[in-house]
């Protein structure tokens, strides 16, 4: 089975732009997570979906970050407008819902100039 | 709130020597934390190394061990004899029985020198 897929792998944006990151979870997984990874803060939760319903989101990220599950096999994370402090690696993970293990994608490295 | 604190920054250890990465947690809103160690090898994605969901039990994988100590709120990762291939970034994490999102420590970079 294919693992978690994320596109693009790298993204460069100007301040104020809108960017959309994409994620395809492991087939059959019901849970999907978006995390942001920085050297200072480590991994922080952005959003958590179960069966396409939003279960949890990181309170600090609500204003400019919006994650959606368009269907059970595709999710997007929109950042609008981008700011230089958004430069980070964005990780998507999925889980079957009957197991504890989260499977992570390779991440998207975002640079905001 | 709930949080994880682990050995910060970078740890350098010689091959065949022992390694310990400290991890302590605070779970004020989680009654029964589940504890994890994740690892990211160079050029690879983050992956589960081991997990323990019951206090007092030990998890093991690839020569690494970690014991869930509820009294000390700790979950230290240990290996008796490291190899160069253990060079990676290690993350301690916790979740609850309901399976909500993971709360991660900031990561520890381990470099094993020959």
mmCIF file with all atom_site columns, C-alpha atoms in Angstrom:
data_model
loop_
_atom_site.group_PDB
_atom_site.id
_atom_site.type_symbol
_atom_site.label_atom_id
_atom_site.label_alt_id
_atom_site.label_comp_id
_atom_site.label_asym_id
_atom_site.label_entity_id
_atom_site.label_seq_id
_atom_site.pdbx_PDB_ins_code
_atom_site.Cartn_x
_atom_site.Cartn_y
_atom_site.Cartn_z
_atom_site.occupancy
_atom_site.B_iso_or_equiv
_atom_site.pdbx_formal_charge
_atom_site.auth_seq_id
_atom_site.auth_comp_id
_atom_site.auth_asym_id
_atom_site.auth_atom_id
_atom_site.pdbx_PDB_model_num
ATOM 1   C CA . UNK A 1 1   ? 0.000   0.000  0.000  1.00 0.00 ? 1   UNK A CA 1
ATOM 2   C CA . UNK A 1 2   ? 1.146   3.531  -0.668 1.00 0.00 ? 2   UNK A CA 1
ATOM 3   C CA . UNK A 1 3   ? 2.057   5.627  2.328  1.00 0.00 ? 3   UNK A CA 1
ATOM 4   C CA . UNK A 1 4   ? 0.954   9.180  3.017  1.00 0.00 ? 4   UNK A CA 1
ATOM 5   C CA . UNK A 1 5   ? 1.587   11.420 0.031  1.00 0.00 ? 5   UNK A CA 1
ATOM 6   C CA . UNK A 1 6   ? 2.187   15.149 0.282  1.00 0.00 ? 6   UNK A CA 1
ATOM 7   C CA . UNK A 1 7   ? 2.560   17.689 -2.498 1.00 0.00 ? 7   UNK A CA 1
ATOM 8   C CA . UNK A 1 8   ? 4.418   19.808 -3.219 1.00 0.00 ? 8   UNK A CA 1
ATOM 9   C CA . UNK A 1 9   ? 7.583   18.813 -1.399 1.00 0.00 ? 9   UNK A CA 1
ATOM 10  C CA . UNK A 1 10  ? 8.850   22.379 -1.483 1.00 0.00 ? 10  UNK A CA 1
ATOM 11  C CA . UNK A 1 11  ? 6.991   25.667 -1.772 1.00 0.00 ? 11  UNK A CA 1
ATOM 12  C CA . UNK A 1 12  ? 8.287   29.215 -1.900 1.00 0.00 ? 12  UNK A CA 1
ATOM 13  C CA . UNK A 1 13  ? 5.790   32.036 -1.445 1.00 0.00 ? 13  UNK A CA 1
ATOM 14  C CA . UNK A 1 14  ? 5.867   35.787 -1.175 1.00 0.00 ? 14  UNK A CA 1
ATOM 15  C CA . UNK A 1 15  ? 4.424   37.374 1.922  1.00 0.00 ? 15  UNK A CA 1
ATOM 16  C CA . UNK A 1 16  ? 0.673   37.815 1.545  1.00 0.00 ? 16  UNK A CA 1
ATOM 17  C CA . UNK A 1 17  ? 0.172   35.020 -0.952 1.00 0.00 ? 17  UNK A CA 1
ATOM 18  C CA . UNK A 1 18  ? -2.254  32.147 -0.576 1.00 0.00 ? 18  UNK A CA 1
ATOM 19  C CA . UNK A 1 19  ? -0.804  28.659 -0.681 1.00 0.00 ? 19  UNK A CA 1
ATOM 20  C CA . UNK A 1 20  ? -2.470  25.271 -0.644 1.00 0.00 ? 20  UNK A CA 1
ATOM 21  C CA . UNK A 1 21  ? -0.745  22.135 0.514  1.00 0.00 ? 21  UNK A CA 1
ATOM 22  C CA . UNK A 1 22  ? -2.131  18.716 -0.337 1.00 0.00 ? 22  UNK A CA 1
ATOM 23  C CA . UNK A 1 23  ? -2.210  15.368 1.410  1.00 0.00 ? 23  UNK A CA 1
ATOM 24  C CA . UNK A 1 24  ? -3.415  11.895 0.492  1.00 0.00 ? 24  UNK A CA 1
ATOM 25  C CA . UNK A 1 25  ? -3.672  9.582  3.515  1.00 0.00 ? 25  UNK A CA 1
ATOM 26  C CA . UNK A 1 26  ? -3.036  5.865  3.567  1.00 0.00 ? 26  UNK A CA 1
ATOM 27  C CA . UNK A 1 27  ? -5.949  4.168  1.865  1.00 0.00 ? 27  UNK A CA 1
ATOM 28  C CA . UNK A 1 28  ? -8.617  3.161  4.355  1.00 0.00 ? 28  UNK A CA 1
ATOM 29  C CA . UNK A 1 29  ? -7.392  5.348  7.180  1.00 0.00 ? 29  UNK A CA 1
ATOM 30  C CA . UNK A 1 30  ? -10.113 7.298  8.960  1.00 0.00 ? 30  UNK A CA 1
ATOM 31  C CA . UNK A 1 31  ? -8.000  9.813  10.875 1.00 0.00 ? 31  UNK A CA 1
ATOM 32  C CA . UNK A 1 32  ? -5.941  12.596 9.348  1.00 0.00 ? 32  UNK A CA 1
ATOM 33  C CA . UNK A 1 33  ? -3.644  15.092 11.031 1.00 0.00 ? 33  UNK A CA 1
ATOM 34  C CA . UNK A 1 34  ? -1.807  18.227 9.973  1.00 0.00 ? 34  UNK A CA 1
ATOM 35  C CA . UNK A 1 35  ? 1.241   19.289 11.990 1.00 0.00 ? 35  UNK A CA 1
ATOM 36  C CA . UNK A 1 36  ? 3.693   22.142 11.659 1.00 0.00 ? 36  UNK A CA 1
ATOM 37  C CA . UNK A 1 37  ? 7.335   21.460 12.444 1.00 0.00 ? 37  UNK A CA 1
ATOM 38  C CA . UNK A 1 38  ? 9.873   24.140 13.352 1.00 0.00 ? 38  UNK A CA 1
ATOM 39  C CA . UNK A 1 39  ? 13.216  23.902 15.098 1.00 0.00 ? 39  UNK A CA 1
ATOM 40  C CA . UNK A 1 40  ? 12.068  26.079 17.979 1.00 0.00 ? 40  UNK A CA 1
ATOM 41  C CA . UNK A 1 41  ? 8.544   24.765 18.590 1.00 0.00 ? 41  UNK A CA 1
ATOM 42  C CA . UNK A 1 42  ? 8.961   21.225 17.315 1.00 0.00 ? 42  UNK A CA 1
ATOM 43  C CA . UNK A 1 43  ? 5.772   19.576 16.022 1.00 0.00 ? 43  UNK A CA 1
ATOM 44  C CA . UNK A 1 44  ? 2.515   21.428 16.673 1.00 0.00 ? 44  UNK A CA 1
ATOM 45  C CA . UNK A 1 45  ? -0.971  20.251 15.773 1.00 0.00 ? 45  UNK A CA 1
ATOM 46  C CA . UNK A 1 46  ? -2.834  22.281 13.175 1.00 0.00 ? 46  UNK A CA 1
ATOM 47  C CA . UNK A 1 47  ? -5.896  20.084 12.583 1.00 0.00 ? 47  UNK A CA 1
ATOM 48  C CA . UNK A 1 48  ? -7.225  16.602 13.277 1.00 0.00 ? 48  UNK A CA 1
ATOM 49  C CA . UNK A 1 49  ? -10.049 14.970 11.284 1.00 0.00 ? 49  UNK A CA 1
ATOM 50  C CA . UNK A 1 50  ? -11.897 11.764 11.963 1.00 0.00 ? 50  UNK A CA 1
ATOM 51  C CA . UNK A 1 51  ? -14.016 10.431 9.123  1.00 0.00 ? 51  UNK A CA 1
ATOM 52  C CA . UNK A 1 52  ? -13.825 13.882 7.524  1.00 0.00 ? 52  UNK A CA 1
ATOM 53  C CA . UNK A 1 53  ? -15.134 15.666 10.625 1.00 0.00 ? 53  UNK A CA 1
ATOM 54  C CA . UNK A 1 54  ? -12.899 18.208 12.336 1.00 0.00 ? 54  UNK A CA 1
ATOM 55  C CA . UNK A 1 55  ? -12.129 16.862 15.815 1.00 0.00 ? 55  UNK A CA 1
ATOM 56  C CA . UNK A 1 56  ? -9.416  19.152 17.048 1.00 0.00 ? 56  UNK A CA 1
ATOM 57  C CA . UNK A 1 57  ? -7.523  22.170 15.854 1.00 0.00 ? 57  UNK A CA 1
ATOM 58  C CA . UNK A 1 58  ? -4.563  24.107 17.170 1.00 0.00 ? 58  UNK A CA 1
ATOM 59  C CA . UNK A 1 59  ? -6.058  27.244 18.619 1.00 0.00 ? 59  UNK A CA 1
ATOM 60  C CA . UNK A 1 60  ? -3.115  29.420 17.706 1.00 0.00 ? 60  UNK A CA 1
ATOM 61  C CA . UNK A 1 61  ? -3.544  28.630 14.025 1.00 0.00 ? 61  UNK A CA 1
ATOM 62  C CA . UNK A 1 62  ? -7.202  29.375 13.441 1.00 0.00 ? 62  UNK A CA 1
ATOM 63  C CA . UNK A 1 63  ? -7.048  32.760 11.829 1.00 0.00 ? 63  UNK A CA 1
ATOM 64  C CA . UNK A 1 64  ? -4.991  32.139 8.677  1.00 0.00 ? 64  UNK A CA 1
ATOM 65  C CA . UNK A 1 65  ? -4.884  28.365 8.508  1.00 0.00 ? 65  UNK A CA 1
ATOM 66  C CA . UNK A 1 66  ? -7.722  26.260 7.179  1.00 0.00 ? 66  UNK A CA 1
ATOM 67  C CA . UNK A 1 67  ? -7.591  22.514 6.677  1.00 0.00 ? 67  UNK A CA 1
ATOM 68  C CA . UNK A 1 68  ? -10.294 20.614 4.830  1.00 0.00 ? 68  UNK A CA 1
ATOM 69  C CA . UNK A 1 69  ? -11.022 17.023 3.951  1.00 0.00 ? 69  UNK A CA 1
ATOM 70  C CA . UNK A 1 70  ? -12.639 17.130 0.552  1.00 0.00 ? 70  UNK A CA 1
ATOM 71  C CA . UNK A 1 71  ? -13.159 13.394 0.659  1.00 0.00 ? 71  UNK A CA 1
ATOM 72  C CA . UNK A 1 72  ? -11.809 10.479 2.661  1.00 0.00 ? 72  UNK A CA 1
ATOM 73  C CA . UNK A 1 73  ? -8.693  10.267 0.511  1.00 0.00 ? 73  UNK A CA 1
ATOM 74  C CA . UNK A 1 74  ? -7.710  13.904 0.064  1.00 0.00 ? 74  UNK A CA 1
ATOM 75  C CA . UNK A 1 75  ? -7.051  16.850 2.333  1.00 0.00 ? 75  UNK A CA 1
ATOM 76  C CA . UNK A 1 76  ? -5.794  20.382 1.826  1.00 0.00 ? 76  UNK A CA 1
ATOM 77  C CA . UNK A 1 77  ? -4.228  22.955 4.091  1.00 0.00 ? 77  UNK A CA 1
ATOM 78  C CA . UNK A 1 78  ? -4.663  26.552 3.018  1.00 0.00 ? 78  UNK A CA 1
ATOM 79  C CA . UNK A 1 79  ? -2.607  29.363 4.480  1.00 0.00 ? 79  UNK A CA 1
ATOM 80  C CA . UNK A 1 80  ? -3.994  32.782 3.661  1.00 0.00 ? 80  UNK A CA 1
ATOM 81  C CA . UNK A 1 81  ? -2.263  35.206 3.741  1.00 0.00 ? 81  UNK A CA 1
ATOM 82  C CA . UNK A 1 82  ? 1.192   33.795 4.302  1.00 0.00 ? 82  UNK A CA 1
ATOM 83  C CA . UNK A 1 83  ? 3.703   35.463 6.595  1.00 0.00 ? 83  UNK A CA 1
ATOM 84  C CA . UNK A 1 84  ? 7.470   34.849 6.923  1.00 0.00 ? 84  UNK A CA 1
ATOM 85  C CA . UNK A 1 85  ? 6.889   33.238 10.332 1.00 0.00 ? 85  UNK A CA 1
ATOM 86  C CA . UNK A 1 86  ? 4.936   30.480 8.559  1.00 0.00 ? 86  UNK A CA 1
ATOM 87  C CA . UNK A 1 87  ? 8.173   29.137 7.128  1.00 0.00 ? 87  UNK A CA 1
ATOM 88  C CA . UNK A 1 88  ? 8.316   25.559 8.392  1.00 0.00 ? 88  UNK A CA 1
ATOM 89  C CA . UNK A 1 89  ? 7.829   21.945 7.406  1.00 0.00 ? 89  UNK A CA 1
ATOM 90  C CA . UNK A 1 90  ? 4.176   20.916 7.246  1.00 0.00 ? 90  UNK A CA 1
ATOM 91  C CA . UNK A 1 91  ? 3.509   17.274 7.969  1.00 0.00 ? 91  UNK A CA 1
ATOM 92  C CA . UNK A 1 92  ? 0.423   15.250 7.222  1.00 0.00 ? 92  UNK A CA 1
ATOM 93  C CA . UNK A 1 93  ? -0.255  11.988 9.043  1.00 0.00 ? 93  UNK A CA 1
ATOM 94  C CA . UNK A 1 94  ? -2.996  9.390  8.943  1.00 0.00 ? 94  UNK A CA 1
ATOM 95  C CA . UNK A 1 95  ? -4.172  6.635  11.246 1.00 0.00 ? 95  UNK A CA 1
ATOM 96  C CA . UNK A 1 96  ? -6.521  3.732  10.798 1.00 0.00 ? 96  UNK A CA 1
ATOM 97  C CA . UNK A 1 97  ? -8.687  4.609  13.780 1.00 0.00 ? 97  UNK A CA 1
ATOM 98  C CA . UNK A 1 98  ? -8.288  1.156  15.293 1.00 0.00 ? 98  UNK A CA 1
ATOM 99  C CA . UNK A 1 99  ? -4.580  1.453  15.970 1.00 0.00 ? 99  UNK A CA 1
ATOM 100 C CA . UNK A 1 100 ? -2.443  4.002  17.753 1.00 0.00 ? 100 UNK A CA 1
ATOM 101 C CA . UNK A 1 101 ? 0.233   4.475  15.127 1.00 0.00 ? 101 UNK A CA 1
ATOM 102 C CA . UNK A 1 102 ? 0.217   7.585  12.964 1.00 0.00 ? 102 UNK A CA 1
ATOM 103 C CA . UNK A 1 103 ? 1.842   7.283  9.554  1.00 0.00 ? 103 UNK A CA 1
ATOM 104 C CA . UNK A 1 104 ? 3.576   10.439 8.422  1.00 0.00 ? 104 UNK A CA 1
ATOM 105 C CA . UNK A 1 105 ? 4.127   11.841 4.970  1.00 0.00 ? 105 UNK A CA 1
ATOM 106 C CA . UNK A 1 106 ? 7.462   13.280 3.836  1.00 0.00 ? 106 UNK A CA 1
ATOM 107 C CA . UNK A 1 107 ? 6.328   16.829 4.541  1.00 0.00 ? 107 UNK A CA 1
ATOM 108 C CA . UNK A 1 108 ? 6.179   20.076 2.583  1.00 0.00 ? 108 UNK A CA 1
ATOM 109 C CA . UNK A 1 109 ? 8.900   22.597 3.262  1.00 0.00 ? 109 UNK A CA 1
ATOM 110 C CA . UNK A 1 110 ? 7.400   26.085 3.011  1.00 0.00 ? 110 UNK A CA 1
ATOM 111 C CA . UNK A 1 111 ? 9.533   29.192 2.722  1.00 0.00 ? 111 UNK A CA 1
ATOM 112 C CA . UNK A 1 112 ? 7.806   32.568 2.898  1.00 0.00 ? 112 UNK A CA 1
ATOM 113 C CA . UNK A 1 113 ? 9.887   35.505 1.740  1.00 0.00 ? 113 UNK A CA 1
ATOM 114 C CA . UNK B 2 1   ? -1.687  21.873 30.047 1.00 0.00 ? 1   UNK B CA 1
ATOM 115 C CA . UNK B 2 2   ? -0.345  18.680 28.520 1.00 0.00 ? 2   UNK B CA 1
ATOM 116 C CA . UNK B 2 3   ? 3.274   18.729 27.439 1.00 0.00 ? 3   UNK B CA 1
ATOM 117 C CA . UNK B 2 4   ? 6.387   16.683 26.771 1.00 0.00 ? 4   UNK B CA 1
ATOM 118 C CA . UNK B 2 5   ? 9.926   17.646 27.713 1.00 0.00 ? 5   UNK B CA 1
ATOM 119 C CA . UNK B 2 6   ? 12.894  15.729 26.361 1.00 0.00 ? 6   UNK B CA 1
ATOM 120 C CA . UNK B 2 7   ? 16.681  16.047 26.190 1.00 0.00 ? 7   UNK B CA 1
ATOM 121 C CA . UNK B 2 8   ? 17.215  19.130 24.102 1.00 0.00 ? 8   UNK B CA 1
ATOM 122 C CA . UNK B 2 9   ? 19.398  19.707 21.101 1.00 0.00 ? 9   UNK B CA 1
ATOM 123 C CA . UNK B 2 10  ? 22.043  17.332 19.891 1.00 0.00 ? 10  UNK B CA 1
ATOM 124 C CA . UNK B 2 11  ? 23.636  14.334 21.553 1.00 0.00 ? 11  UNK B CA 1
ATOM 125 C CA . UNK B 2 12  ? 26.866  12.853 20.216 1.00 0.00 ? 12  UNK B CA 1
ATOM 126 C CA . UNK B 2 13  ? 27.829  9.346  21.239 1.00 0.00 ? 13  UNK B CA 1
ATOM 127 C CA . UNK B 2 14  ? 30.501  6.933  20.081 1.00 0.00 ? 14  UNK B CA 1
ATOM 128 C CA . UNK B 2 15  ? 29.575  3.702  18.390 1.00 0.00 ? 15  UNK B CA 1
ATOM 129 C CA . UNK B 2 16  ? 29.009  0.784  20.802 1.00 0.00 ? 16  UNK B CA 1
ATOM 130 C CA . UNK B 2 17  ? 28.426  3.147  23.722 1.00 0.00 ? 17  UNK B CA 1
ATOM 131 C CA . UNK B 2 18  ? 25.143  3.466  25.570 1.00 0.00 ? 18  UNK B CA 1
ATOM 132 C CA . UNK B 2 19  ? 22.545  6.137  24.907 1.00 0.00 ? 19  UNK B CA 1
ATOM 133 C CA . UNK B 2 20  ? 19.755  7.583  26.999 1.00 0.00 ? 20  UNK B CA 1
ATOM 134 C CA . UNK B 2 21  ? 17.337  10.291 25.924 1.00 0.00 ? 21  UNK B CA 1
ATOM 135 C CA . UNK B 2 22  ? 15.284  11.677 28.768 1.00 0.00 ? 22  UNK B CA 1
ATOM 136 C CA . UNK B 2 23  ? 11.573  12.287 28.381 1.00 0.00 ? 23  UNK B CA 1
ATOM 137 C CA . UNK B 2 24  ? 9.136   13.533 30.987 1.00 0.00 ? 24  UNK B CA 1
ATOM 138 C CA . UNK B 2 25  ? 5.532   14.472 30.471 1.00 0.00 ? 25  UNK B CA 1
ATOM 139 C CA . UNK B 2 26  ? 2.723   16.425 32.017 1.00 0.00 ? 26  UNK B CA 1
ATOM 140 C CA . UNK B 2 27  ? -0.765  15.095 31.363 1.00 0.00 ? 27  UNK B CA 1
ATOM 141 C CA . UNK B 2 28  ? -3.142  17.303 33.310 1.00 0.00 ? 28  UNK B CA 1
ATOM 142 C CA . UNK B 2 29  ? -6.126  16.698 31.027 1.00 0.00 ? 29  UNK B CA 1
ATOM 143 C CA . UNK B 2 30  ? -5.319  13.123 30.053 1.00 0.00 ? 30  UNK B CA 1
ATOM 144 C CA . UNK B 2 31  ? -6.188  10.464 32.572 1.00 0.00 ? 31  UNK B CA 1
ATOM 145 C CA . UNK B 2 32  ? -4.354  7.580  30.954 1.00 0.00 ? 32  UNK B CA 1
ATOM 146 C CA . UNK B 2 33  ? -1.610  8.797  28.629 1.00 0.00 ? 33  UNK B CA 1
ATOM 147 C CA . UNK B 2 34  ? -0.296  6.646  25.838 1.00 0.00 ? 34  UNK B CA 1
ATOM 148 C CA . UNK B 2 35  ? 3.422   7.202  25.246 1.00 0.00 ? 35  UNK B CA 1
ATOM 149 C CA . UNK B 2 36  ? 5.422   6.990  22.039 1.00 0.00 ? 36  UNK B CA 1
ATOM 150 C CA . UNK B 2 37  ? 8.863   7.420  20.594 1.00 0.00 ? 37  UNK B CA 1
ATOM 151 C CA . UNK B 2 38  ? 9.036   8.475  16.961 1.00 0.00 ? 38  UNK B CA 1
ATOM 152 C CA . UNK B 2 39  ? 12.205  8.668  14.880 1.00 0.00 ? 39  UNK B CA 1
ATOM 153 C CA . UNK B 2 40  ? 13.250  10.428 11.694 1.00 0.00 ? 40  UNK B CA 1
ATOM 154 C CA . UNK B 2 41  ? 16.254  8.925  9.961  1.00 0.00 ? 41  UNK B CA 1
ATOM 155 C CA . UNK B 2 42  ? 18.171  11.098 7.469  1.00 0.00 ? 42  UNK B CA 1
ATOM 156 C CA . UNK B 2 43  ? 16.204  11.408 4.248  1.00 0.00 ? 43  UNK B CA 1
ATOM 157 C CA . UNK B 2 44  ? 13.192  9.565  5.602  1.00 0.00 ? 44  UNK B CA 1
ATOM 158 C CA . UNK B 2 45  ? 9.826   10.477 7.064  1.00 0.00 ? 45  UNK B CA 1
ATOM 159 C CA . UNK B 2 46  ? 8.840   10.405 10.716 1.00 0.00 ? 46  UNK B CA 1
ATOM 160 C CA . UNK B 2 47  ? 8.028   6.873  11.842 1.00 0.00 ? 47  UNK B CA 1
ATOM 161 C CA . UNK B 2 48  ? 6.972   5.097  15.005 1.00 0.00 ? 48  UNK B CA 1
ATOM 162 C CA . UNK B 2 49  ? 9.831   3.500  16.945 1.00 0.00 ? 49  UNK B CA 1
ATOM 163 C CA . UNK B 2 50  ? 7.895   2.135  19.904 1.00 0.00 ? 50  UNK B CA 1
ATOM 164 C CA . UNK B 2 51  ? 4.810   2.718  21.993 1.00 0.00 ? 51  UNK B CA 1
ATOM 165 C CA . UNK B 2 52  ? 3.539   1.807  25.458 1.00 0.00 ? 52  UNK B CA 1
ATOM 166 C CA . UNK B 2 53  ? -0.038  2.331  26.501 1.00 0.00 ? 53  UNK B CA 1
ATOM 167 C CA . UNK B 2 54  ? 0.016   0.750  29.966 1.00 0.00 ? 54  UNK B CA 1
ATOM 168 C CA . UNK B 2 55  ? 1.844   2.214  32.944 1.00 0.00 ? 55  UNK B CA 1
ATOM 169 C CA . UNK B 2 56  ? 4.675   0.060  34.214 1.00 0.00 ? 56  UNK B CA 1
ATOM 170 C CA . UNK B 2 57  ? 5.247   -1.703 30.916 1.00 0.00 ? 57  UNK B CA 1
ATOM 171 C CA . UNK B 2 58  ? 8.255   -1.539 28.645 1.00 0.00 ? 58  UNK B CA 1
ATOM 172 C CA . UNK B 2 59  ? 8.344   -1.141 24.911 1.00 0.00 ? 59  UNK B CA 1
ATOM 173 C CA . UNK B 2 60  ? 11.226  -2.209 22.719 1.00 0.00 ? 60  UNK B CA 1
ATOM 174 C CA . UNK B 2 61  ? 12.241  -1.983 19.092 1.00 0.00 ? 61  UNK B CA 1
ATOM 175 C CA . UNK B 2 62  ? 15.515  -2.080 17.140 1.00 0.00 ? 62  UNK B CA 1
ATOM 176 C CA . UNK B 2 63  ? 17.464  -2.512 20.384 1.00 0.00 ? 63  UNK B CA 1
ATOM 177 C CA . UNK B 2 64  ? 15.827  0.516  22.015 1.00 0.00 ? 64  UNK B CA 1
ATOM 178 C CA . UNK B 2 65  ? 13.774  0.272  25.191 1.00 0.00 ? 65  UNK B CA 1
ATOM 179 C CA . UNK B 2 66  ? 11.529  2.654  27.083 1.00 0.00 ? 66  UNK B CA 1
ATOM 180 C CA . UNK B 2 67  ? 9.590   2.067  30.289 1.00 0.00 ? 67  UNK B CA 1
ATOM 181 C CA . UNK B 2 68  ? 6.380   3.923  31.113 1.00 0.00 ? 68  UNK B CA 1
ATOM 182 C CA . UNK B 2 69  ? 6.966   5.228  34.660 1.00 0.00 ? 69  UNK B CA 1
ATOM 183 C CA . UNK B 2 70  ? 3.741   6.805  35.825 1.00 0.00 ? 70  UNK B CA 1
ATOM 184 C CA . UNK B 2 71  ? 5.060   7.838  39.248 1.00 0.00 ? 71  UNK B CA 1
ATOM 185 C CA . UNK B 2 72  ? 7.982   9.722  37.743 1.00 0.00 ? 72  UNK B CA 1
ATOM 186 C CA . UNK B 2 73  ? 5.957   10.745 34.656 1.00 0.00 ? 73  UNK B CA 1
ATOM 187 C CA . UNK B 2 74  ? 8.882   9.607  32.554 1.00 0.00 ? 74  UNK B CA 1
ATOM 188 C CA . UNK B 2 75  ? 9.459   7.574  29.401 1.00 0.00 ? 75  UNK B CA 1
ATOM 189 C CA . UNK B 2 76  ? 13.219  7.620  28.826 1.00 0.00 ? 76  UNK B CA 1
ATOM 190 C CA . UNK B 2 77  ? 14.606  5.968  25.699 1.00 0.00 ? 77  UNK B CA 1
ATOM 191 C CA . UNK B 2 78  ? 17.689  3.787  26.120 1.00 0.00 ? 78  UNK B CA 1
ATOM 192 C CA . UNK B 2 79  ? 19.983  1.643  24.050 1.00 0.00 ? 79  UNK B CA 1
ATOM 193 C CA . UNK B 2 80  ? 22.898  -0.312 25.430 1.00 0.00 ? 80  UNK B CA 1
ATOM 194 C CA . UNK B 2 81  ? 25.105  -0.189 22.343 1.00 0.00 ? 81  UNK B CA 1
ATOM 195 C CA . UNK B 2 82  ? 24.431  2.260  19.533 1.00 0.00 ? 82  UNK B CA 1
ATOM 196 C CA . UNK B 2 83  ? 25.421  1.959  15.883 1.00 0.00 ? 83  UNK B CA 1
ATOM 197 C CA . UNK B 2 84  ? 26.032  4.590  13.239 1.00 0.00 ? 84  UNK B CA 1
ATOM 198 C CA . UNK B 2 85  ? 22.674  3.704  11.729 1.00 0.00 ? 85  UNK B CA 1
ATOM 199 C CA . UNK B 2 86  ? 20.983  4.996  14.905 1.00 0.00 ? 86  UNK B CA 1
ATOM 200 C CA . UNK B 2 87  ? 21.909  8.553  13.939 1.00 0.00 ? 87  UNK B CA 1
ATOM 201 C CA . UNK B 2 88  ? 18.529  10.268 13.681 1.00 0.00 ? 88  UNK B CA 1
ATOM 202 C CA . UNK B 2 89  ? 16.143  12.702 15.345 1.00 0.00 ? 89  UNK B CA 1
ATOM 203 C CA . UNK B 2 90  ? 14.079  11.162 18.140 1.00 0.00 ? 90  UNK B CA 1
ATOM 204 C CA . UNK B 2 91  ? 10.764  12.532 19.391 1.00 0.00 ? 91  UNK B CA 1
ATOM 205 C CA . UNK B 2 92  ? 8.909   11.609 22.539 1.00 0.00 ? 92  UNK B CA 1
ATOM 206 C CA . UNK B 2 93  ? 5.122   12.010 22.296 1.00 0.00 ? 93  UNK B CA 1
ATOM 207 C CA . UNK B 2 94  ? 1.937   11.381 24.191 1.00 0.00 ? 94  UNK B CA 1
ATOM 208 C CA . UNK B 2 95  ? -1.720  10.947 23.413 1.00 0.00 ? 95  UNK B CA 1
ATOM 209 C CA . UNK B 2 96  ? -4.819  9.781  25.220 1.00 0.00 ? 96  UNK B CA 1
ATOM 210 C CA . UNK B 2 97  ? -6.863  6.602  25.034 1.00 0.00 ? 97  UNK B CA 1
ATOM 211 C CA . UNK B 2 98  ? -9.357  8.322  22.790 1.00 0.00 ? 98  UNK B CA 1
ATOM 212 C CA . UNK B 2 99  ? -6.653  8.645  20.197 1.00 0.00 ? 99  UNK B CA 1
ATOM 213 C CA . UNK B 2 100 ? -6.488  12.368 19.831 1.00 0.00 ? 100 UNK B CA 1
ATOM 214 C CA . UNK B 2 101 ? -3.544  14.073 18.190 1.00 0.00 ? 101 UNK B CA 1
ATOM 215 C CA . UNK B 2 102 ? -0.033  13.536 19.463 1.00 0.00 ? 102 UNK B CA 1
ATOM 216 C CA . UNK B 2 103 ? 1.750   16.050 21.658 1.00 0.00 ? 103 UNK B CA 1
ATOM 217 C CA . UNK B 2 104 ? 5.438   15.990 20.804 1.00 0.00 ? 104 UNK B CA 1
ATOM 218 C CA . UNK B 2 105 ? 8.623   16.964 22.525 1.00 0.00 ? 105 UNK B CA 1
ATOM 219 C CA . UNK B 2 106 ? 10.999  19.200 20.595 1.00 0.00 ? 106 UNK B CA 1
ATOM 220 C CA . UNK B 2 107 ? 13.169  16.346 19.380 1.00 0.00 ? 107 UNK B CA 1
ATOM 221 C CA . UNK B 2 108 ? 16.703  15.161 20.134 1.00 0.00 ? 108 UNK B CA 1
ATOM 222 C CA . UNK B 2 109 ? 19.269  14.820 17.376 1.00 0.00 ? 109 UNK B CA 1
ATOM 223 C CA . UNK B 2 110 ? 21.534  11.840 17.943 1.00 0.00 ? 110 UNK B CA 1
ATOM 224 C CA . UNK B 2 111 ? 24.828  11.586 16.108 1.00 0.00 ? 111 UNK B CA 1
ATOM 225 C CA . UNK B 2 112 ? 26.758  8.353  16.450 1.00 0.00 ? 112 UNK B CA 1
ATOM 226 C CA . UNK B 2 113 ? 30.431  8.619  15.620 1.00 0.00 ? 113 UNK B CA 1
ATOM 227 C CA . UNK B 2 114 ? 32.487  5.657  14.433 1.00 0.00 ? 114 UNK B CA 1
#
